[in-house]
């Protein structure tokens, strides 16, 4: 079963700024569009990002009039001090751009967001052109799938097409994304595969499995592993 990709979840219309955009224009751009960050383009290609955090140092250090960080100040504090004197996007932006590709799987993109510690990834094609933006909120939309849709996918795709099981020989109920399964399958391995596939299905919140096997085809394998 194919996992959703970034292309199917991303926002395609992206508000952008130019490297020469003024500080005040950047503030107005964020405020007017109710966004917290904007990619900065140079010649049509992303070279950085300006977020609210990149603009706040102007107030934090009163435009550079407050006392400069001391000799032993951290790199981050010194960076914010430098941003306080910025007047264009080029001066205050953070580089490089945290990006991903349109064909990246949703789960991989979620891991990239977590690893980078950012709220969004800008989506660039193979030529480096900006084609969209993927936010945490875009990923969370996966959990808005209707219960009935999930139930149909589990029965028809997972049991019917992938496990070759009569879809109506098992009981499947979905409530607020929580899946409850009951019934009997032929082998224990099928039970474990079914549970794994359903739990990995985009939009599933949790799985309660009451599936039973007619016989345990994994017992000998596990015993051999222990003895070996």
PDB file of C-alpha atoms in Angstrom:
ATOM      1  CA  UNK A   1       0.000   0.000   0.000  1.00  0.00           C
ATOM      2  CA  UNK A   2       1.491   3.300  -1.085  1.00  0.00           C
ATOM      3  CA  UNK A   3       2.065   5.930   1.565  1.00  0.00           C
ATOM      4  CA  UNK A   4       0.949   9.532   0.896  1.00  0.00           C
ATOM      5  CA  UNK A   5       3.716  11.762  -0.396  1.00  0.00           C
ATOM      6  CA  UNK A   6       4.592  15.367   0.302  1.00  0.00           C
ATOM      7  CA  UNK A   7       3.105  16.335  -3.071  1.00  0.00           C
ATOM      8  CA  UNK A   8      -0.358  15.171  -1.996  1.00  0.00           C
ATOM      9  CA  UNK A   9      -0.268  17.089   1.302  1.00  0.00           C
ATOM     10  CA  UNK A  10       1.691  20.289   0.688  1.00  0.00           C
ATOM     11  CA  UNK A  11       0.310  23.790   0.182  1.00  0.00           C
ATOM     12  CA  UNK A  12       1.109  24.827  -3.383  1.00  0.00           C
ATOM     13  CA  UNK A  13       0.494  28.561  -3.179  1.00  0.00           C
ATOM     14  CA  UNK A  14       3.443  29.898  -1.187  1.00  0.00           C
ATOM     15  CA  UNK A  15       3.861  33.504  -0.067  1.00  0.00           C
ATOM     16  CA  UNK A  16       7.467  34.537  -0.768  1.00  0.00           C
ATOM     17  CA  UNK A  17       9.825  37.462  -0.241  1.00  0.00           C
ATOM     18  CA  UNK A  18      12.800  38.710  -2.230  1.00  0.00           C
ATOM     19  CA  UNK A  19      16.316  39.072  -0.807  1.00  0.00           C
ATOM     20  CA  UNK A  20      15.905  42.834  -1.133  1.00  0.00           C
ATOM     21  CA  UNK A  21      12.564  43.016   0.704  1.00  0.00           C
ATOM     22  CA  UNK A  22      12.705  45.608   3.472  1.00  0.00           C
ATOM     23  CA  UNK A  23      12.387  44.747   7.144  1.00  0.00           C
ATOM     24  CA  UNK A  24       9.046  46.525   7.374  1.00  0.00           C
ATOM     25  CA  UNK A  25       7.736  44.776   4.254  1.00  0.00           C
ATOM     26  CA  UNK A  26       8.655  41.422   5.824  1.00  0.00           C
ATOM     27  CA  UNK A  27       6.711  42.234   8.994  1.00  0.00           C
ATOM     28  CA  UNK A  28       3.737  43.360   6.919  1.00  0.00           C
ATOM     29  CA  UNK A  29       3.923  40.190   4.776  1.00  0.00           C
ATOM     30  CA  UNK A  30       3.719  37.928   7.830  1.00  0.00           C
ATOM     31  CA  UNK A  31       0.964  39.967   9.454  1.00  0.00           C
ATOM     32  CA  UNK A  32      -1.236  40.404   6.363  1.00  0.00           C
ATOM     33  CA  UNK A  33      -1.082  36.704   5.480  1.00  0.00           C
ATOM     34  CA  UNK A  34      -1.273  35.387   9.055  1.00  0.00           C
ATOM     35  CA  UNK A  35       1.854  33.259   8.609  1.00  0.00           C
ATOM     36  CA  UNK A  36       4.923  32.845  10.817  1.00  0.00           C
ATOM     37  CA  UNK A  37       7.635  32.473   8.174  1.00  0.00           C
ATOM     38  CA  UNK A  38       8.315  33.207   4.533  1.00  0.00           C
ATOM     39  CA  UNK A  39      10.903  31.781   2.092  1.00  0.00           C
ATOM     40  CA  UNK A  40      13.335  34.265   0.593  1.00  0.00           C
ATOM     41  CA  UNK A  41      14.009  34.004  -3.136  1.00  0.00           C
ATOM     42  CA  UNK A  42      16.978  35.173  -5.153  1.00  0.00           C
ATOM     43  CA  UNK A  43      16.429  34.905  -8.888  1.00  0.00           C
ATOM     44  CA  UNK A  44      13.375  32.742  -8.221  1.00  0.00           C
ATOM     45  CA  UNK A  45      15.212  30.177  -6.080  1.00  0.00           C
ATOM     46  CA  UNK A  46      14.991  29.814  -2.263  1.00  0.00           C
ATOM     47  CA  UNK A  47      18.127  30.982  -0.457  1.00  0.00           C
ATOM     48  CA  UNK A  48      16.789  31.434   3.066  1.00  0.00           C
ATOM     49  CA  UNK A  49      13.802  31.806   5.359  1.00  0.00           C
ATOM     50  CA  UNK A  50      12.616  34.747   7.437  1.00  0.00           C
ATOM     51  CA  UNK A  51      10.505  33.791  10.447  1.00  0.00           C
ATOM     52  CA  UNK A  52       9.105  35.797  13.318  1.00  0.00           C
ATOM     53  CA  UNK A  53      12.115  34.618  15.332  1.00  0.00           C
ATOM     54  CA  UNK A  54      14.431  36.296  12.806  1.00  0.00           C
ATOM     55  CA  UNK A  55      12.636  39.639  13.160  1.00  0.00           C
ATOM     56  CA  UNK A  56      12.137  39.806  16.941  1.00  0.00           C
ATOM     57  CA  UNK A  57      15.868  40.522  17.652  1.00  0.00           C
ATOM     58  CA  UNK A  58      15.269  44.021  16.242  1.00  0.00           C
ATOM     59  CA  UNK A  59      13.160  44.662  19.357  1.00  0.00           C
ATOM     60  CA  UNK A  60      15.186  42.413  21.665  1.00  0.00           C
ATOM     61  CA  UNK A  61      18.337  44.494  21.130  1.00  0.00           C
ATOM     62  CA  UNK A  62      16.500  47.729  20.327  1.00  0.00           C
ATOM     63  CA  UNK A  63      17.862  47.858  16.788  1.00  0.00           C
ATOM     64  CA  UNK A  64      21.398  47.237  18.003  1.00  0.00           C
ATOM     65  CA  UNK A  65      21.436  50.041  20.583  1.00  0.00           C
ATOM     66  CA  UNK A  66      21.423  47.665  23.543  1.00  0.00           C
ATOM     67  CA  UNK A  67      24.704  46.373  24.904  1.00  0.00           C
ATOM     68  CA  UNK A  68      26.349  43.920  22.526  1.00  0.00           C
ATOM     69  CA  UNK A  69      26.801  40.300  23.624  1.00  0.00           C
ATOM     70  CA  UNK A  70      29.970  39.727  25.620  1.00  0.00           C
ATOM     71  CA  UNK A  71      33.053  37.826  24.549  1.00  0.00           C
ATOM     72  CA  UNK A  72      31.765  34.580  25.980  1.00  0.00           C
ATOM     73  CA  UNK A  73      28.219  34.880  24.630  1.00  0.00           C
ATOM     74  CA  UNK A  74      26.914  31.956  22.622  1.00  0.00           C
ATOM     75  CA  UNK A  75      26.824  31.830  18.838  1.00  0.00           C
ATOM     76  CA  UNK A  76      23.023  32.063  18.809  1.00  0.00           C
ATOM     77  CA  UNK A  77      22.990  35.278  20.848  1.00  0.00           C
ATOM     78  CA  UNK A  78      25.640  36.831  18.604  1.00  0.00           C
ATOM     79  CA  UNK A  79      23.616  35.835  15.554  1.00  0.00           C
ATOM     80  CA  UNK A  80      20.501  37.529  16.951  1.00  0.00           C
ATOM     81  CA  UNK A  81      22.566  40.648  17.678  1.00  0.00           C
ATOM     82  CA  UNK A  82      23.644  40.759  14.042  1.00  0.00           C
ATOM     83  CA  UNK A  83      20.048  40.328  12.902  1.00  0.00           C
ATOM     84  CA  UNK A  84      19.015  43.314  15.041  1.00  0.00           C
ATOM     85  CA  UNK A  85      20.855  45.606  12.664  1.00  0.00           C
ATOM     86  CA  UNK A  86      19.368  44.077   9.521  1.00  0.00           C
ATOM     87  CA  UNK A  87      17.268  46.137   7.114  1.00  0.00           C
ATOM     88  CA  UNK A  88      16.552  43.602   4.337  1.00  0.00           C
ATOM     89  CA  UNK A  89      15.612  39.946   4.052  1.00  0.00           C
ATOM     90  CA  UNK A  90      19.202  39.125   3.098  1.00  0.00           C
ATOM     91  CA  UNK A  91      20.392  40.579   6.409  1.00  0.00           C
ATOM     92  CA  UNK A  92      18.035  38.711   8.721  1.00  0.00           C
ATOM     93  CA  UNK A  93      17.189  35.444   6.938  1.00  0.00           C
ATOM     94  CA  UNK A  94      18.244  32.025   8.177  1.00  0.00           C
ATOM     95  CA  UNK A  95      20.084  29.791   5.696  1.00  0.00           C
ATOM     96  CA  UNK A  96      20.093  27.206   4.284  1.00  0.00           C
ATOM     97  CA  UNK A  97      16.444  26.446   3.622  1.00  0.00           C
ATOM     98  CA  UNK A  98      15.102  23.326   5.338  1.00  0.00           C
ATOM     99  CA  UNK A  99      13.604  21.549   2.361  1.00  0.00           C
ATOM    100  CA  UNK A 100      12.200  18.300   1.067  1.00  0.00           C
ATOM    101  CA  UNK A 101      11.109  16.885  -2.281  1.00  0.00           C
ATOM    102  CA  UNK A 102       7.570  16.341  -3.626  1.00  0.00           C
ATOM    103  CA  UNK A 103       7.962  12.552  -3.737  1.00  0.00           C
ATOM    104  CA  UNK A 104       9.155  12.169  -0.130  1.00  0.00           C
ATOM    105  CA  UNK A 105       6.892   9.887   1.925  1.00  0.00           C
ATOM    106  CA  UNK A 106       4.771  11.596   4.595  1.00  0.00           C
ATOM    107  CA  UNK A 107       6.399   9.633   7.446  1.00  0.00           C
ATOM    108  CA  UNK A 108       9.891  10.544   6.202  1.00  0.00           C
ATOM    109  CA  UNK A 109       8.889  14.203   5.988  1.00  0.00           C
ATOM    110  CA  UNK A 110       7.577  14.039   9.564  1.00  0.00           C
ATOM    111  CA  UNK A 111      10.965  12.702  10.684  1.00  0.00           C
ATOM    112  CA  UNK A 112      12.729  15.494   8.761  1.00  0.00           C
ATOM    113  CA  UNK A 113      10.583  18.104  10.511  1.00  0.00           C
ATOM    114  CA  UNK A 114      11.377  16.597  13.910  1.00  0.00           C
ATOM    115  CA  UNK A 115      15.105  16.314  13.211  1.00  0.00           C
ATOM    116  CA  UNK A 116      15.331  19.896  11.958  1.00  0.00           C
ATOM    117  CA  UNK A 117      13.182  21.246  14.795  1.00  0.00           C
ATOM    118  CA  UNK A 118      11.165  23.436  12.428  1.00  0.00           C
ATOM    119  CA  UNK A 119       7.448  23.974  11.800  1.00  0.00           C
ATOM    120  CA  UNK A 120       7.614  23.615   8.029  1.00  0.00           C
ATOM    121  CA  UNK A 121       9.666  22.284   5.148  1.00  0.00           C
ATOM    122  CA  UNK A 122       9.825  24.067   1.826  1.00  0.00           C
ATOM    123  CA  UNK A 123       9.299  21.745  -1.095  1.00  0.00           C
ATOM    124  CA  UNK A 124      11.699  22.026  -4.017  1.00  0.00           C
ATOM    125  CA  UNK A 125      11.798  20.141  -7.301  1.00  0.00           C
ATOM    126  CA  UNK A 126      14.877  18.505  -8.828  1.00  0.00           C
ATOM    127  CA  UNK A 127      15.988  21.866 -10.260  1.00  0.00           C
ATOM    128  CA  UNK A 128      15.828  23.586  -6.868  1.00  0.00           C
ATOM    129  CA  UNK A 129      12.692  25.584  -7.676  1.00  0.00           C
ATOM    130  CA  UNK A 130      10.099  26.166  -4.953  1.00  0.00           C
ATOM    131  CA  UNK A 131       6.894  24.210  -5.610  1.00  0.00           C
ATOM    132  CA  UNK A 132       5.179  24.207  -2.209  1.00  0.00           C
ATOM    133  CA  UNK A 133       5.445  24.160   1.566  1.00  0.00           C
ATOM    134  CA  UNK A 134       4.689  21.334   3.996  1.00  0.00           C
ATOM    135  CA  UNK A 135       3.776  22.237   7.569  1.00  0.00           C
ATOM    136  CA  UNK A 136       3.081  20.138  10.650  1.00  0.00           C
ATOM    137  CA  UNK A 137      -0.580  21.028  10.193  1.00  0.00           C
ATOM    138  CA  UNK A 138      -0.548  19.600   6.657  1.00  0.00           C
ATOM    139  CA  UNK A 139       0.678  16.272   8.026  1.00  0.00           C
ATOM    140  CA  UNK A 140      -1.946  16.242  10.761  1.00  0.00           C
ATOM    141  CA  UNK A 141      -4.685  16.464   8.111  1.00  0.00           C
ATOM    142  CA  UNK A 142      -4.066  12.752   7.525  1.00  0.00           C
ATOM    143  CA  UNK A 143      -5.906  12.086  10.785  1.00  0.00           C
ATOM    144  CA  UNK A 144      -9.046  13.774   9.475  1.00  0.00           C
ATOM    145  CA  UNK A 145      -9.887  10.821   7.247  1.00  0.00           C
ATOM    146  CA  UNK A 146     -13.458   9.687   7.791  1.00  0.00           C
ATOM    147  CA  UNK A 147     -13.958   6.519   9.848  1.00  0.00           C
ATOM    148  CA  UNK A 148     -16.004   4.937   7.076  1.00  0.00           C
ATOM    149  CA  UNK A 149     -13.219   5.572   4.552  1.00  0.00           C
ATOM    150  CA  UNK A 150     -10.673   3.911   6.841  1.00  0.00           C
ATOM    151  CA  UNK A 151     -13.002   0.954   7.366  1.00  0.00           C
ATOM    152  CA  UNK A 152     -13.394   0.466   3.607  1.00  0.00           C
ATOM    153  CA  UNK A 153      -9.632   0.644   3.004  1.00  0.00           C
ATOM    154  CA  UNK A 154      -8.921  -1.861   5.787  1.00  0.00           C
ATOM    155  CA  UNK A 155     -11.497  -4.342   4.544  1.00  0.00           C
ATOM    156  CA  UNK A 156     -10.969  -4.031   0.785  1.00  0.00           C
ATOM    157  CA  UNK A 157      -7.279  -3.193   0.505  1.00  0.00           C
ATOM    158  CA  UNK A 158      -5.578  -4.786   3.503  1.00  0.00           C
ATOM    159  CA  UNK A 159      -7.709  -7.891   4.026  1.00  0.00           C
ATOM    160  CA  UNK A 160      -9.145  -8.341   0.537  1.00  0.00           C
ATOM    161  CA  UNK A 161      -6.287  -7.373  -1.791  1.00  0.00           C
ATOM    162  CA  UNK A 162      -3.133  -7.776   0.310  1.00  0.00           C
ATOM    163  CA  UNK A 163      -3.996 -10.742   2.562  1.00  0.00           C
ATOM    164  CA  UNK A 164      -6.460 -12.485   0.213  1.00  0.00           C
ATOM    165  CA  UNK A 165      -8.982 -12.792   3.007  1.00  0.00           C
ATOM    166  CA  UNK A 166     -12.727 -12.466   2.530  1.00  0.00           C
ATOM    167  CA  UNK A 167     -13.256  -8.862   3.733  1.00  0.00           C
ATOM    168  CA  UNK A 168     -16.515  -9.777   5.413  1.00  0.00           C
ATOM    169  CA  UNK A 169     -15.066 -12.718   7.325  1.00  0.00           C
ATOM    170  CA  UNK A 170     -13.539 -10.267   9.808  1.00  0.00           C
ATOM    171  CA  UNK A 171     -15.201  -7.606  11.939  1.00  0.00           C
ATOM    172  CA  UNK A 172     -13.821  -4.104  11.457  1.00  0.00           C
ATOM    173  CA  UNK A 173     -15.073  -1.060  13.322  1.00  0.00           C
ATOM    174  CA  UNK A 174     -13.549   2.417  13.348  1.00  0.00           C
ATOM    175  CA  UNK A 175     -14.410   5.164  15.836  1.00  0.00           C
ATOM    176  CA  UNK A 176     -12.513   8.483  15.865  1.00  0.00           C
ATOM    177  CA  UNK A 177      -9.663   6.788  14.017  1.00  0.00           C
ATOM    178  CA  UNK A 178      -9.388   3.920  16.521  1.00  0.00           C
ATOM    179  CA  UNK A 179      -9.702   0.563  14.756  1.00  0.00           C
ATOM    180  CA  UNK A 180     -11.154  -2.524  16.427  1.00  0.00           C
ATOM    181  CA  UNK A 181     -10.739  -5.831  14.588  1.00  0.00           C
ATOM    182  CA  UNK A 182     -12.165  -9.244  15.427  1.00  0.00           C
ATOM    183  CA  UNK A 183     -12.543 -12.623  13.807  1.00  0.00           C
ATOM    184  CA  UNK A 184     -10.379 -15.550  12.787  1.00  0.00           C
ATOM    185  CA  UNK A 185      -7.567 -15.783  10.240  1.00  0.00           C
ATOM    186  CA  UNK A 186      -5.804 -18.912   9.093  1.00  0.00           C
ATOM    187  CA  UNK A 187      -2.318 -18.260  10.513  1.00  0.00           C
ATOM    188  CA  UNK A 188      -0.720 -16.301  13.342  1.00  0.00           C
ATOM    189  CA  UNK A 189       1.633 -14.649  10.851  1.00  0.00           C
ATOM    190  CA  UNK A 190      -1.408 -13.248   9.017  1.00  0.00           C
ATOM    191  CA  UNK A 191      -2.734 -11.827  12.276  1.00  0.00           C
ATOM    192  CA  UNK A 192       0.569 -10.068  12.932  1.00  0.00           C
ATOM    193  CA  UNK A 193       0.811  -8.744   9.368  1.00  0.00           C
ATOM    194  CA  UNK A 194      -2.766  -7.441   9.488  1.00  0.00           C
ATOM    195  CA  UNK A 195      -2.144  -5.634  12.762  1.00  0.00           C
ATOM    196  CA  UNK A 196       1.062  -4.094  11.404  1.00  0.00           C
ATOM    197  CA  UNK A 197      -0.525  -2.930   8.140  1.00  0.00           C
ATOM    198  CA  UNK A 198      -3.565  -1.419   9.845  1.00  0.00           C
ATOM    199  CA  UNK A 199      -1.485   0.379  12.456  1.00  0.00           C
ATOM    200  CA  UNK A 200       0.690   1.863   9.692  1.00  0.00           C
ATOM    201  CA  UNK A 201      -2.306   3.072   7.683  1.00  0.00           C
ATOM    202  CA  UNK A 202      -2.335   6.898   7.432  1.00  0.00           C
ATOM    203  CA  UNK A 203      -5.133   8.282   9.557  1.00  0.00           C
ATOM    204  CA  UNK A 204      -5.281   5.417  12.065  1.00  0.00           C
ATOM    205  CA  UNK A 205      -4.970   6.635  15.655  1.00  0.00           C
ATOM    206  CA  UNK A 206      -4.761   3.252  17.398  1.00  0.00           C
ATOM    207  CA  UNK A 207      -5.577  -0.438  16.880  1.00  0.00           C
ATOM    208  CA  UNK A 208      -7.407  -2.856  19.161  1.00  0.00           C
ATOM    209  CA  UNK A 209      -6.984  -6.337  17.734  1.00  0.00           C
ATOM    210  CA  UNK A 210      -9.051  -9.360  18.737  1.00  0.00           C
ATOM    211  CA  UNK A 211      -8.027 -11.385  15.686  1.00  0.00           C
ATOM    212  CA  UNK A 212      -7.386 -15.086  16.338  1.00  0.00           C
ATOM    213  CA  UNK A 213      -5.416 -17.600  14.239  1.00  0.00           C
ATOM    214  CA  UNK A 214      -6.565 -21.144  13.454  1.00  0.00           C
ATOM    215  CA  UNK A 215      -2.988 -22.257  14.034  1.00  0.00           C
ATOM    216  CA  UNK A 216       0.256 -20.666  15.132  1.00  0.00           C
ATOM    217  CA  UNK A 217       2.756 -20.936  12.296  1.00  0.00           C
ATOM    218  CA  UNK A 218       5.306 -18.773  14.154  1.00  0.00           C
ATOM    219  CA  UNK A 219       5.760 -20.961  17.248  1.00  0.00           C
ATOM    220  CA  UNK A 220       8.344 -23.288  15.664  1.00  0.00           C
ATOM    221  CA  UNK A 221      10.330 -20.407  14.267  1.00  0.00           C
ATOM    222  CA  UNK A 222      10.458 -18.673  17.626  1.00  0.00           C
ATOM    223  CA  UNK A 223      11.410 -21.888  19.427  1.00  0.00           C
ATOM    224  CA  UNK A 224      14.226 -22.525  16.933  1.00  0.00           C
ATOM    225  CA  UNK A 225      15.512 -18.984  17.424  1.00  0.00           C
ATOM    226  CA  UNK A 226      15.576 -19.402  21.207  1.00  0.00           C
ATOM    227  CA  UNK A 227      17.292 -22.800  21.089  1.00  0.00           C
ATOM    228  CA  UNK A 228      19.702 -21.771  18.375  1.00  0.00           C
TER     229      UNK A 228
END
